[in-house]
Amino acid sequence: MSRAEIRASLSLAGIYMLRMLGLFMILPVFSIYARTLEGSTPLLTGLAISAYGLTQAIIGIPFGIWSDRYGRKKLITIGLIIFALGSVVAALSESIYGVIAGRALQGSGAVAAVVMALAADLTREEHRTKAMALIGVSIGISFAISMVAGPVLDSLIGVPGMFWLIALLALAGIAVLYLLVPNPIVSRFHRDTQAQPARFRSVLANGDLLRLDFGIFALHAILTATFVVIPLVLRDTLQLETAKHWQIYLPVFVLSMFAMVPFVIIAEKNRKMKAVFITFIGLVAIADAGLMLSGDSLLTVAALLFVFFTGFNLLEATLPSMISKTAPADLKGTAMGIYSTSQFLGAFVGGISGGFIQGEFGIPAVFLFCALVALLWLLVALGMKPPRHLSSLLINLGELSTDQAHEFSRKLLLVPGVEEAVVLSEDGVAYLKTDKTLLDKEALQRVLQS
């Protein structure tokens, strides 16, 4: 990658990270704070935690489409301002309804797809996967920081103060956008990062992609429902002060990150993706079932959270990779758009389900619900085909006629290791799926130079 591409990728990852911090930071503390709000009930608490998911799911794809017409930076700015306004509304609210409105407004600043599109504008095809990986890593980092920073900041400035801080982070994102992110020379549609609404039917007809979409829906429903009640378990059942919750989250999260690495290697290098994937869905189910029965032992709860986060982190990391391997070469952006929508809908459903079940049946029933969702996901995942161990490769070919594009596609499919090849004259790009262990790079180069 060039220095400009590295700068663009890191700065856009920073913007993404600042926004995700704002969504995640209240997760480990809000259920406790919500009890002080006028009109609060468990159901409304769950809705306040997850309201952003519904608005993000509705507006996310349209934001990306609008950015093609009105400009990337303009849409990102508008989105971050909306996000900041939502944070201010939540900060000033003394009722649960005001916080719900603020969180819904936060989700309306749905800039994720636009950030991805701008990253595609600013990177060459052969380096785009690296840029997207950096942005993906920023999401994991923001979640880890949020789990630790949330309880600490709550003890220092309270949840309203956190919402003010979140608003400032959104404004900092705008500063990063204009001070550090280069302006693209050309801004155009990218099939590998942006959704094509006209092709939704093709993606939704793919059973394996639907299984993966259900997977991310279930994973974020489980996560959000679990964190509707986990802060209450730590404080009320285990008598651990909110300010000290980070002492549980920090070691649990760090150890879980190290614990998952060998299994990621086994899944990728030894081509055991489906076996590892299904095993870790089972681990999430076991963790939530254990939390239902854990009683009042802090050590037991910490151990089960370690199991939960190990499963969650591995599944969160491997699901996008599986989408990329499964989606047709020229529909990756469309598949990822539907996948992201499913993720945010899962967070929304998890929040309201967790709150409702807690209010009606108690905290153990929430963990039972999460375990049952994981078991349902396990049954759904058993029917999927083992994902092909293929890598996406984009090659810029320049201007082509339709006949030249067809000829390139035919020649590329003859190269050993090239499993899929779609060359579109209007894009001037070859979208390939390759098996790296079999790819004949010299033969590929000869075709490209012909």
XYZ file of C-alpha atoms in Angstrom:
450
model
C 0.000 0.000 0.000
C 1.150 3.547 -0.705
C 1.511 6.106 2.088
C -1.706 7.774 0.916
C -3.581 4.455 1.049
C -2.253 3.686 4.522
C -3.207 7.161 5.721
C -6.696 6.842 4.244
C -7.232 3.360 5.689
C -6.030 4.249 9.198
C -7.961 7.521 9.383
C -11.190 5.922 8.145
C -10.699 3.060 10.607
C -10.332 5.732 13.291
C -13.651 7.342 12.302
C -15.354 3.948 12.346
C -13.821 3.208 15.736
C -14.914 6.531 17.275
C -18.497 5.877 16.206
C -18.555 2.272 17.418
C -17.192 3.379 20.796
C -20.260 5.572 21.054
C -22.583 2.640 20.397
C -20.835 0.120 22.658
C -19.587 2.196 25.592
C -22.839 2.228 27.536
C -23.410 -1.509 27.057
C -21.730 -2.681 30.311
C -23.381 -0.043 32.537
C -26.699 1.140 31.111
C -28.979 -1.433 32.759
C -27.862 -0.151 36.154
C -28.195 3.532 35.206
C -31.630 2.988 33.639
C -33.159 2.337 37.069
C -32.681 6.046 37.860
C -34.634 7.207 34.827
C -38.285 8.198 34.917
C -40.587 5.562 33.416
C -37.917 2.884 33.273
C -38.944 -0.772 32.938
C -36.836 -3.769 31.916
C -38.464 -3.775 28.458
C -37.778 -0.080 27.907
C -34.242 -0.498 29.201
C -33.621 -3.179 26.597
C -35.145 -0.934 23.945
C -32.915 1.974 24.983
C -29.822 -0.221 24.674
C -30.793 -1.557 21.245
C -32.894 1.155 19.561
C -29.910 2.177 17.443
C -30.004 -1.242 15.774
C -33.399 -0.694 14.142
C -32.616 2.733 12.697
C -29.146 1.617 11.596
C -30.665 -1.403 9.818
C -33.242 0.783 8.023
C -30.954 3.632 6.974
C -27.561 1.930 6.533
C -27.897 0.817 2.897
C -29.700 3.999 1.724
C -26.890 6.122 3.235
C -24.394 4.248 1.067
C -26.543 4.768 -2.030
C -27.013 8.483 -1.295
C -23.258 8.909 -0.988
C -22.890 7.937 -4.666
C -25.056 10.918 -5.579
C -24.235 13.551 -2.976
C -20.638 12.752 -2.016
C -18.932 10.539 0.560
C -17.580 13.180 2.922
C -20.831 15.139 2.919
C -22.835 12.035 3.926
C -20.306 11.006 6.581
C -20.453 14.532 8.038
C -24.252 14.502 8.104
C -24.244 11.051 9.703
C -21.779 12.010 12.424
C -23.719 15.200 13.204
C -26.922 13.150 13.549
C -25.034 10.708 15.776
C -23.750 13.579 17.949
C -27.249 15.078 18.217
C -28.613 11.702 19.321
C -25.927 11.535 21.999
C -26.868 15.029 23.244
C -30.561 14.077 23.379
C -29.670 11.003 25.485
C -27.347 13.046 27.727
C -30.052 15.627 28.515
C -32.847 13.099 29.067
C -34.171 12.334 32.512
C -36.668 9.764 31.253
C -36.115 6.419 29.571
C -38.145 7.647 26.594
C -35.683 10.452 25.915
C -32.769 8.035 25.964
C -34.618 5.712 23.571
C -35.126 8.647 21.201
C -31.453 9.595 21.510
C -30.246 6.063 20.819
C -32.563 5.758 17.813
C -31.175 9.053 16.509
C -27.627 7.749 17.028
C -28.428 4.785 14.806
C -29.814 7.124 12.140
C -26.299 8.445 11.576
C -25.551 5.259 9.662
C -22.199 6.036 8.043
C -20.677 2.543 8.008
C -21.440 1.813 4.348
C -20.254 5.272 3.312
C -16.943 4.835 5.147
C -16.425 1.546 3.300
C -17.243 3.186 -0.033
C -14.803 6.039 0.625
C -12.112 3.523 1.580
C -12.726 1.823 -1.769
C -12.415 5.177 -3.572
C -9.052 5.794 -1.904
C -7.404 2.394 -2.384
C -6.384 0.417 -5.420
C -8.220 -2.827 -6.074
C -5.247 -5.020 -5.175
C -4.944 -3.392 -1.723
C -8.605 -2.940 -0.867
C -8.865 -6.104 1.229
C -6.138 -4.757 3.536
C -8.012 -1.481 3.986
C -11.240 -3.308 4.842
C -9.326 -5.532 7.280
C -8.016 -2.458 9.127
C -11.557 -1.126 9.456
C -12.728 -4.539 10.678
C -9.996 -4.633 13.310
C -11.077 -1.173 14.523
C -14.518 -2.575 15.363
C -13.021 -5.282 17.573
C -10.733 -2.776 19.291
C -13.619 -0.386 19.964
C -15.667 -3.186 21.527
C -12.787 -4.243 23.777
C -12.127 -0.656 24.888
C -15.835 -0.107 25.548
C -16.085 -3.111 27.870
C -13.314 -1.708 30.061
C -13.839 2.039 29.654
C -17.610 1.961 30.237
C -17.505 1.061 33.950
C -14.503 3.329 34.585
C -16.059 6.345 32.893
C -19.374 5.685 34.620
C -17.625 6.063 37.977
C -15.960 9.320 36.851
C -18.589 11.183 34.823
C -21.717 9.020 34.919
C -23.745 7.812 31.959
C -24.944 11.332 30.970
C -21.307 12.411 30.925
C -20.512 9.413 28.725
C -23.157 10.511 26.244
C -21.558 13.991 26.144
C -18.187 12.334 25.561
C -19.691 10.221 22.777
C -20.977 13.411 21.101
C -17.471 14.869 21.257
C -16.045 11.677 19.739
C -18.453 12.045 16.812
C -17.284 15.622 16.263
C -13.688 14.394 16.511
C -14.557 11.979 13.724
C -15.552 14.928 11.525
C -12.203 16.594 12.284
C -10.376 13.403 11.283
C -12.437 13.239 8.092
C -11.360 16.675 6.876
C -7.862 16.887 8.345
C -6.541 13.392 7.632
C -8.683 11.629 5.025
C -7.612 12.493 1.451
C -10.171 13.591 -1.120
C -10.762 10.885 -3.740
C -9.747 11.743 -7.286
C -12.662 9.693 -8.588
C -15.680 8.547 -6.592
C -17.645 5.693 -8.131
C -19.696 2.618 -7.302
C -17.721 -0.427 -6.056
C -19.361 -3.856 -6.275
C -16.986 -5.322 -3.691
C -17.970 -2.852 -0.937
C -21.397 -1.429 -1.847
C -24.834 -2.970 -2.080
C -26.750 -3.296 -5.352
C -30.468 -3.260 -4.430
C -31.347 -4.705 -7.833
C -29.327 -7.810 -6.925
C -30.810 -8.417 -3.465
C -32.961 -11.247 -4.782
C -29.885 -13.133 -6.022
C -28.247 -12.901 -2.600
C -31.411 -13.761 -0.665
C -31.872 -16.861 -2.848
C -28.516 -18.223 -1.661
C -29.243 -20.594 1.233
C -25.713 -20.559 2.637
C -25.599 -16.756 2.691
C -28.973 -16.724 4.474
C -27.586 -19.110 7.098
C -24.682 -16.733 7.687
C -27.057 -13.745 7.850
C -29.091 -15.590 10.461
C -25.831 -16.308 12.264
C -24.841 -12.649 12.676
C -28.464 -11.825 13.603
C -28.395 -14.489 16.320
C -24.913 -13.561 17.577
C -25.793 -9.898 18.137
C -29.205 -10.751 19.554
C -27.439 -12.977 22.093
C -24.787 -10.349 22.867
C -27.290 -7.542 23.431
C -29.731 -9.639 25.461
C -26.862 -10.940 27.597
C -25.713 -7.399 28.380
C -29.193 -6.277 29.299
C -28.724 -8.395 32.441
C -25.004 -9.094 33.015
C -24.361 -5.696 34.672
C -27.249 -6.458 37.062
C -25.821 -9.886 37.885
C -22.398 -8.428 38.684
C -23.754 -5.633 40.884
C -26.910 -7.043 42.489
C -26.202 -10.773 42.717
C -22.419 -10.732 43.123
C -22.246 -7.384 44.970
C -19.471 -6.029 42.738
C -19.473 -2.233 42.476
C -20.113 -0.941 38.963
C -16.787 0.922 38.966
C -15.011 -2.429 39.422
C -16.749 -4.326 36.628
C -13.804 -3.591 34.349
C -11.732 -5.887 36.594
C -13.830 -8.749 35.256
C -14.138 -7.590 31.643
C -10.473 -6.744 31.048
C -8.845 -10.117 31.882
C -11.776 -12.060 30.441
C -11.659 -10.189 27.137
C -7.854 -10.240 26.789
C -7.608 -13.958 27.576
C -10.473 -14.768 25.213
C -8.702 -12.972 22.361
C -5.598 -15.114 22.869
C -7.661 -18.284 23.327
C -9.419 -17.965 19.971
C -6.257 -17.474 17.865
C -5.229 -21.174 17.616
C -8.731 -22.082 16.471
C -8.753 -19.372 13.801
C -5.498 -20.863 12.510
C -6.975 -24.365 12.545
C -10.068 -23.138 10.693
C -8.109 -21.328 7.972
C -4.881 -23.291 7.592
C -6.267 -26.786 8.144
C -9.518 -25.997 6.333
C -11.716 -26.930 9.281
C -13.859 -23.803 9.132
C -17.265 -25.458 9.506
C -16.174 -27.731 12.372
C -14.627 -24.847 14.328
C -17.572 -22.589 13.544
C -20.166 -25.051 14.819
C -18.098 -25.876 17.903
C -17.946 -22.235 18.939
C -21.669 -21.705 18.434
C -22.028 -24.567 20.897
C -19.639 -22.812 23.309
C -21.806 -19.682 23.285
C -24.866 -21.830 24.064
C -23.009 -23.555 26.918
C -21.821 -20.230 28.339
C -25.319 -18.746 28.468
C -26.783 -21.973 29.869
C -24.076 -21.895 32.533
C -24.832 -18.261 33.385
C -28.448 -19.274 33.912
C -27.310 -21.777 36.561
C -24.215 -20.026 37.928
C -25.716 -18.775 41.150
C -23.652 -16.353 43.216
C -20.074 -17.391 42.394
C -17.994 -14.548 40.938
C -15.301 -16.955 39.752
C -17.865 -19.094 37.935
C -19.440 -16.076 36.229
C -15.993 -14.825 35.172
C -15.100 -18.250 33.741
C -18.378 -18.434 31.818
C -17.865 -14.916 30.462
C -14.436 -16.049 29.271
C -16.078 -18.937 27.394
C -18.750 -16.592 26.031
C -16.294 -13.988 24.757
C -13.999 -16.619 23.264
C -16.933 -17.920 21.256
C -18.234 -14.470 20.423
C -14.867 -13.106 19.275
C -14.130 -16.070 17.028
C -17.599 -16.061 15.463
C -17.540 -12.288 14.992
C -14.163 -12.568 13.247
C -14.982 -15.524 11.009
C -18.501 -14.621 9.846
C -17.416 -11.771 7.491
C -14.712 -14.035 6.077
C -17.294 -16.740 5.423
C -19.585 -14.238 3.696
C -16.687 -13.211 1.459
C -15.875 -16.838 0.618
C -19.511 -17.736 -0.073
C -20.794 -14.718 -2.007
C -20.412 -14.621 -5.808
C -17.342 -12.661 -6.853
C -19.252 -9.590 -8.060
C -21.851 -9.592 -5.245
C -19.631 -9.316 -2.189
C -20.756 -5.747 -1.418
C -24.421 -6.673 -1.753
C -23.979 -9.734 0.457
C -22.174 -7.645 3.092
C -24.936 -5.027 2.995
C -27.602 -7.597 3.831
C -25.262 -9.146 6.418
C -24.779 -5.781 8.181
C -28.519 -5.138 8.158
C -29.056 -8.549 9.785
C -26.436 -7.719 12.428
C -28.153 -4.513 13.524
C -31.607 -6.087 13.443
C -30.220 -8.802 15.708
C -29.006 -6.204 18.206
C -32.447 -4.566 18.189
C -34.344 -7.828 18.670
C -31.899 -8.971 21.358
C -32.350 -5.805 23.382
C -36.129 -5.768 23.423
C -36.328 -9.554 23.915
C -33.868 -9.465 26.801
C -35.715 -6.596 28.462
C -39.136 -8.181 28.028
C -38.028 -11.605 29.296
C -36.254 -10.086 32.295
C -39.352 -8.117 33.255
C -41.713 -11.064 32.878
C -39.629 -14.073 33.946
C -36.420 -12.854 35.588
C -32.726 -12.755 34.743
C -32.101 -16.542 34.449
C -34.772 -16.722 31.742
C -32.788 -14.210 29.634
C -29.764 -16.505 29.675
C -32.045 -19.440 28.791
C -33.391 -17.435 25.833
C -29.834 -16.720 24.648
C -28.857 -20.380 24.962
C -31.926 -21.434 22.944
C -31.159 -18.887 20.212
C -27.617 -20.280 20.023
C -28.948 -23.830 19.764
C -31.334 -22.782 16.982
C -28.385 -21.178 15.190
C -26.427 -24.402 15.650
C -29.189 -26.367 13.930
C -29.321 -23.843 11.072
C -25.519 -23.905 10.665
C -25.361 -27.706 10.526
C -27.063 -27.602 7.131
C -24.601 -25.244 5.459
C -21.930 -26.399 3.055
C -18.337 -26.117 4.276
C -17.193 -22.732 2.938
C -14.727 -22.869 0.079
C -11.285 -21.675 1.102
C -11.113 -18.979 -1.526
C -9.746 -15.448 -1.479
C -11.168 -12.446 -3.265
C -8.911 -10.720 -5.767
C -9.684 -7.535 -7.679
C -7.664 -6.511 -10.719
C -8.006 -3.182 -12.480
C -8.044 -3.796 -16.248
C -8.898 -0.317 -17.478
C -11.328 0.405 -20.292
C -12.768 -2.697 -21.963
C -15.378 -3.479 -24.547
C -18.041 -6.063 -23.744
C -16.365 -8.606 -26.019
C -12.975 -8.013 -24.382
C -14.534 -8.486 -20.940
C -16.059 -11.835 -21.980
C -12.734 -12.951 -23.448
C -10.854 -11.994 -20.278
C -13.369 -13.937 -18.165
C -12.888 -17.029 -20.325
C -9.078 -16.849 -20.160
C -8.995 -16.158 -16.425
C -11.123 -19.230 -15.692
C -8.476 -21.356 -17.425
C -5.780 -20.239 -14.969
C -5.103 -22.926 -12.320
C -6.442 -21.756 -8.960
C -9.004 -19.296 -10.364
C -12.409 -20.632 -9.310
C -14.588 -17.672 -10.291
C -13.948 -14.789 -12.688
C -16.323 -11.959 -13.481
C -15.035 -9.167 -15.723
C -17.375 -6.211 -16.216
C -16.627 -3.752 -18.995
C -18.449 -0.909 -17.231
C -16.207 -1.299 -14.158
C -12.991 -2.184 -15.947
C -12.331 -4.601 -13.081
C -11.894 -8.373 -12.835
C -13.578 -9.861 -9.754
C -11.869 -13.164 -8.949
C -12.192 -15.943 -6.393
C -8.930 -17.853 -6.101
C -7.468 -20.772 -4.192
C -4.124 -19.357 -3.042
C -2.554 -22.794 -2.647
C -3.286 -23.658 -6.295
C -3.064 -20.257 -7.986
C -0.562 -20.113 -10.837
C 0.530 -16.487 -10.520
C 2.728 -16.625 -13.622
C -0.157 -17.897 -15.762
C -2.410 -15.215 -14.306
C 0.151 -12.554 -15.141
C 0.431 -13.820 -18.718
C -3.340 -13.521 -19.172
C -3.362 -9.999 -17.783
C -0.562 -8.949 -20.123
C -2.141 -10.529 -23.210
